[in-house]
Amino acid sequence: MKPNIFFNSNLDSPEEWRAALAMHFGDFKFSMAGDTENPENVDIALVWTIPDGGLERFINLRAILSLGAGVNQLDPTRLPAHVPLARLVDPSLTRTMVDYAKTAVYRYHRRFHEFERLSRHSEWKFIPPTLTRDTSVALLGLGELGREIAGALRHEGFKVLGWSRTPKQLNNIQTFTGRDGLASMVAESDIIINVLPLTDDTRHILRRELFSHCRRGACLINMGRGLHLVEADLLEAIDDRIIADATLDVGTVEPIPPAHPFWNHPHILVTPHVAGLSMPETASKAIAENIRKAMAGERLLHQVDLGRGY
Ligand code: NDP
Ligand code: OXD
């Protein structure tokens, strides 16, 4: 088997990916936009986003493999519907997402966000610590990432709640489904973490209506996608003290423009879409497996259901 792979990403290193794939395939072709000799011979598109020219010229494509856990950045409506699409599940991505969630949660739980503000005004104010069992954390999304984050926070002793499309039974985690379930969950939560995929159903889910059900003074952590959030509604909810603070790893537009009100906002911390990172060394294992499956005409691992959008 000699897979012919087309690579496209402005975030991932082609050199590192080529080297990582060489650990799995004795012989393979690897090209990028501009140097693909015979597009009709390309088997696999390994991509973070769609290249400017689209994928249409790859008329014999066997699979589209996302370099991310999310696929919305590929705009699945523009993809050839007959070619299977898979998202990435990778231990390094999961681990970095779990670490980010724990860091952001502890920053609120141990009041570092308040000490950061106080220290800017040279204010020495004692805010007593509390136990993790007294802080409740809600997860929107209980998939590959949400489940791991929920388990890790539970392990730290937090009270953990989670919401998903289909019902889940998870050890010591209270689970919810449906819009009413979501409203009930956020009403009980001190910290709300979004780790949903962006679909027609989840776009703008973090909006005024949801904030109206939140516990007063809740903190929000958005690790999903910028378009999950109605930005103006968050600013309003912070002004109204419904939401106390927010950590935003993703923006409606990335990078968030310099004049955006999120920058320098005393109650918002922006991180530049760094919550999760997949490292080619580990991620190439799952990608290689899917390349083998695609070449053998088998169903892909983590194949996206285009109907439901994730
Ligand atoms: P999964 O597909 O494994 O899980 C998705 C979860 O969301 C599932 O629990 C699913 O429910 C739930 N869900 C989907 N639609 C709905 C809905 N309409 N209502 C309620 N629940 C819903 O995805 P991953 O966990 O691998 O990744 C999740 C997202 O995290 C990615 O799509 C991406 O947006 C984001 N991400 C962000 C990164 C960053 O650096 N900021 C890095 C990596 C990912 P069910 O279980 O019932 O199917
Ligand atoms: C992803 C991401 O979806 O990094 O993997 O956002």
Coordinates of C-alpha atoms in Angstrom, one line a residue, residues 16-309:
E16 CA 6.5 17.1 11.3
W17 CA 3.5 15.4 9.8
R18 CA 5.6 13.9 6.9
A19 CA 8.1 12.6 9.4
A20 CA 5.4 11.2 11.7
L21 CA 3.7 9.4 8.8
A22 CA 7.0 7.9 7.8
M23 CA 6.9 6.0 11.1
H24 CA 3.8 4.2 9.8
F25 CA 4.2 3.9 6.1
G26 CA 7.4 2.6 4.3
D27 CA 6.3 4.3 1.1
F28 CA 3.8 7.1 0.6
K29 CA 3.3 10.3 -1.3
F30 CA 2.9 13.6 0.5
S31 CA 2.0 16.9 -1.2
M32 CA 0.6 20.3 -0.5
A33 CA -1.3 22.9 -2.5
G34 CA 1.0 24.0 -5.3
D35 CA 3.1 20.8 -5.5
T36 CA 0.5 18.0 -6.1
E37 CA 1.5 16.5 -9.4
N38 CA -1.5 14.3 -10.3
P39 CA -4.5 15.3 -8.3
E40 CA -6.5 12.4 -9.6
N41 CA -4.0 10.0 -7.8
V42 CA -4.6 11.6 -4.3
D43 CA -6.2 9.1 -1.9
I44 CA -6.4 11.0 1.3
A45 CA -6.9 14.7 2.2
L46 CA -5.3 15.3 5.6
V47 CA -6.5 18.8 6.3
W48 CA -7.3 21.4 9.0
T49 CA -9.1 23.6 6.5
I50 CA -10.0 23.3 2.8
P51 CA -7.4 24.8 0.5
D52 CA -8.3 27.8 -1.6
G53 CA -8.9 25.6 -4.7
G54 CA -11.2 23.3 -2.9
L55 CA -10.9 19.5 -3.0
E56 CA -12.8 18.9 -6.3
R57 CA -9.7 18.2 -8.3
F58 CA -9.0 15.1 -6.1
I59 CA -11.6 13.1 -8.0
N60 CA -10.5 9.7 -6.5
L61 CA -10.4 10.8 -2.9
R62 CA -11.0 7.9 -0.4
A63 CA -11.2 9.9 2.8
I64 CA -11.0 13.4 4.3
L65 CA -9.2 13.3 7.6
S66 CA -9.5 16.4 9.9
L67 CA -6.4 17.5 11.7
G68 CA -8.7 18.7 14.5
A69 CA -11.4 17.1 16.7
G70 CA -13.8 19.6 15.2
V71 CA -14.8 19.6 11.6
N72 CA -16.8 22.8 11.2
Q73 CA -13.7 24.7 10.0
L74 CA -13.8 22.4 6.9
D75 CA -17.4 23.6 6.2
P76 CA -18.8 20.0 5.6
T77 CA -21.4 21.5 3.3
R78 CA -18.6 22.2 0.8
L79 CA -17.1 18.7 0.9
P80 CA -17.8 16.0 -1.6
A81 CA -20.7 14.1 0.1
H82 CA -19.6 10.7 -1.1
V83 CA -16.2 10.9 0.6
P84 CA -16.1 9.8 4.2
L85 CA -14.9 12.5 6.7
A86 CA -13.3 11.6 10.1
R87 CA -12.4 13.8 13.0
L88 CA -9.3 13.4 15.1
V89 CA -9.2 11.7 18.4
D90 CA -5.7 11.8 19.9
P91 CA -4.3 11.3 23.4
S92 CA -2.2 14.5 23.2
L93 CA -5.2 16.6 22.1
T94 CA -7.3 15.1 24.9
R95 CA -4.6 15.6 27.5
T96 CA -4.0 19.2 26.6
M97 CA -7.8 19.9 26.7
V98 CA -8.0 18.3 30.1
D99 CA -5.1 20.4 31.4
Y100 CA -6.6 23.6 30.0
A101 CA -10.0 22.9 31.6
K102 CA -8.4 22.1 35.0
T103 CA -6.3 25.2 34.9
A104 CA -9.2 27.5 34.0
V105 CA -11.4 25.8 36.6
Y106 CA -8.9 26.1 39.4
R107 CA -8.2 29.7 38.5
Y108 CA -11.8 30.4 39.4
H109 CA -12.1 27.9 42.2
R110 CA -9.0 29.3 43.9
R111 CA -10.1 32.9 43.1
F112 CA -6.9 33.8 41.1
H113 CA -9.1 35.8 38.8
E114 CA -10.1 38.0 41.7
F115 CA -6.5 38.2 43.1
E116 CA -5.3 39.2 39.6
R117 CA -7.7 42.2 39.7
L118 CA -6.9 43.0 43.3
S119 CA -3.1 42.8 42.8
R120 CA -3.4 45.4 40.0
H121 CA -4.7 47.8 42.7
S122 CA -2.2 46.7 45.3
E123 CA -5.1 45.4 47.4
W124 CA -4.4 42.7 50.0
K125 CA -7.7 41.1 50.6
F126 CA -8.3 37.7 52.2
I127 CA -10.7 35.5 50.3
P128 CA -10.9 32.2 52.0
P129 CA -10.4 29.1 49.9
T130 CA -13.2 26.5 49.6
L131 CA -13.1 22.8 49.0
T132 CA -13.5 21.4 45.5
R133 CA -16.6 19.5 46.6
D134 CA -18.3 22.9 47.1
T135 CA -17.7 24.0 43.5
S136 CA -20.0 22.6 40.8
V137 CA -18.8 22.4 37.2
A138 CA -21.0 21.8 34.2
L139 CA -19.9 20.4 30.9
L140 CA -21.7 21.1 27.7
G141 CA -20.6 18.1 25.6
L142 CA -19.8 14.7 26.9
G143 CA -18.0 13.3 23.9
E144 CA -14.3 12.2 23.7
L145 CA -13.2 15.5 25.3
G146 CA -16.1 16.4 27.6
R147 CA -16.1 12.9 29.2
E148 CA -12.4 13.1 29.9
I149 CA -12.6 16.6 31.3
A150 CA -15.6 15.6 33.4
G151 CA -13.7 12.5 34.8
A152 CA -10.6 14.6 35.6
L153 CA -12.6 17.2 37.4
R154 CA -14.5 14.6 39.3
H155 CA -11.2 13.0 40.3
E156 CA -10.2 16.4 41.8
G157 CA -13.4 16.3 43.9
F158 CA -15.5 18.9 42.1
K159 CA -19.2 18.3 41.7
V160 CA -19.6 17.6 38.0
L161 CA -22.6 17.8 35.8
G162 CA -22.8 17.1 32.1
W163 CA -25.1 17.7 29.1
S164 CA -25.2 15.7 25.8
R165 CA -27.6 15.1 23.0
T166 CA -28.2 11.4 23.9
P167 CA -28.5 10.2 27.6
K168 CA -25.3 9.2 29.4
Q169 CA -24.6 7.3 32.5
L170 CA -21.3 8.3 34.0
N171 CA -19.9 7.5 37.5
N172 CA -20.7 10.2 40.0
I173 CA -21.6 12.7 37.3
Q174 CA -25.1 14.0 37.0
T175 CA -26.1 14.0 33.4
F176 CA -28.8 16.0 31.5
T177 CA -30.3 16.1 28.0
G178 CA -32.6 18.4 26.1
R179 CA -33.0 22.2 26.4
D180 CA -34.9 21.9 29.7
G181 CA -32.1 19.7 31.0
L182 CA -29.5 22.3 30.0
A183 CA -31.4 25.0 31.8
S184 CA -31.6 22.9 35.0
M185 CA -27.9 22.0 34.8
V186 CA -26.6 25.6 34.4
A187 CA -28.9 26.7 37.3
E188 CA -26.9 24.4 39.6
S189 CA -23.4 25.3 38.3
D190 CA -20.7 27.6 39.5
I191 CA -18.5 27.1 36.4
I192 CA -19.8 26.2 32.9
I193 CA -17.5 24.7 30.3
N194 CA -18.5 24.5 26.7
V195 CA -16.8 21.7 24.7
L196 CA -19.5 21.0 22.1
P197 CA -19.0 20.7 18.4
L198 CA -20.3 23.5 16.3
T199 CA -23.4 22.4 14.4
D200 CA -26.7 24.0 13.3
D201 CA -28.1 22.9 16.7
T202 CA -25.4 24.3 18.9
R203 CA -24.6 27.6 17.1
H204 CA -25.2 30.5 19.5
I205 CA -26.1 28.1 22.3
L206 CA -24.3 30.4 24.8
R207 CA -26.7 33.3 24.6
R208 CA -28.9 35.6 26.7
E209 CA -31.6 32.9 27.1
L210 CA -29.2 30.4 28.5
F211 CA -27.5 33.0 30.7
S212 CA -30.9 33.8 32.2
H213 CA -31.0 30.3 33.7
C214 CA -27.5 30.6 35.2
R215 CA -26.6 30.8 38.8
R216 CA -25.8 34.5 39.6
G217 CA -22.0 34.9 39.4
A218 CA -21.3 31.8 37.4
C219 CA -18.1 31.7 35.3
L220 CA -17.9 30.6 31.7
I221 CA -15.1 28.7 29.9
N222 CA -15.6 28.4 26.1
M223 CA -13.3 25.8 24.7
G224 CA -15.6 24.8 21.8
R225 CA -16.0 27.3 19.0
G226 CA -16.4 31.1 18.8
L227 CA -19.8 30.8 17.1
H228 CA -21.2 28.9 20.1
L229 CA -21.3 32.3 21.8
V230 CA -23.3 35.4 21.2
E231 CA -20.6 37.8 22.2
A232 CA -22.8 40.8 22.9
D233 CA -25.0 38.7 25.1
L234 CA -21.9 37.7 27.2
L235 CA -20.9 41.3 27.6
E236 CA -24.4 42.1 28.7
A237 CA -24.5 39.2 31.1
I238 CA -21.2 40.3 32.7
D239 CA -22.5 43.9 33.0
D240 CA -25.6 42.5 34.7
R241 CA -23.4 40.4 37.0
I242 CA -25.2 37.2 35.9
I243 CA -21.9 35.9 34.5
A244 CA -19.0 36.9 36.7
D245 CA -16.1 36.0 34.5
A246 CA -15.3 34.3 31.3
T247 CA -12.3 32.4 29.8
L248 CA -12.5 32.3 26.0
D249 CA -10.2 30.2 24.0
V250 CA -12.1 30.7 20.7
G251 CA -13.5 33.7 19.0
T252 CA -16.2 34.4 16.3
V253 CA -13.3 35.8 14.3
E254 CA -9.8 34.5 15.0
P255 CA -7.5 36.2 15.9
I256 CA -9.9 38.4 17.8
P257 CA -9.5 41.9 16.3
P258 CA -7.4 44.4 18.4
A259 CA -10.4 46.8 19.0
H260 CA -12.6 44.0 20.2
P261 CA -14.2 44.6 23.7
F262 CA -13.0 41.2 25.0
W263 CA -9.4 42.5 25.0
N264 CA -8.6 44.3 28.2
H265 CA -12.0 43.5 29.7
P266 CA -11.4 43.1 33.5
H267 CA -13.7 40.0 33.6
I268 CA -12.6 38.2 30.4
L269 CA -9.5 36.2 29.8
V270 CA -8.7 35.4 26.1
T271 CA -6.4 32.6 25.1
P272 CA -5.5 32.2 21.4
H273 CA -7.2 28.9 20.5
V274 CA -4.6 26.9 22.4
A275 CA -6.7 24.7 24.6
G276 CA -6.0 21.5 22.7
L277 CA -3.1 20.6 20.5
S278 CA -2.5 17.4 18.7
M279 CA 1.1 16.3 18.3
P280 CA 1.9 14.5 15.1
E281 CA 4.0 11.9 17.0
T282 CA 0.9 10.6 18.8
A283 CA -1.9 11.7 16.4
S284 CA -0.3 10.0 13.4
K285 CA -1.2 6.7 15.0
A286 CA -4.9 7.4 14.6
I287 CA -4.5 9.0 11.3
A288 CA -2.4 6.1 9.9
E289 CA -5.1 3.7 11.1
N290 CA -7.7 5.7 9.2
I291 CA -5.6 5.8 6.1
R292 CA -5.3 2.0 6.2
K293 CA -9.1 1.8 6.6
A294 CA -9.7 4.2 3.8
M295 CA -7.3 2.3 1.5
A296 CA -9.1 -0.9 2.4
G297 CA -12.5 0.6 1.8
E298 CA -13.5 0.2 5.5
R299 CA -15.6 2.5 7.6
L300 CA -13.4 5.2 9.3
L301 CA -12.8 5.5 13.0
H302 CA -14.6 8.6 14.4
Q303 CA -16.4 9.1 11.0
V304 CA -18.5 12.2 11.0
D305 CA -22.2 11.8 10.6
L306 CA -22.8 14.7 8.1
G307 CA -26.5 14.7 8.9
R308 CA -26.0 15.6 12.6
G309 CA -22.9 17.6 11.8

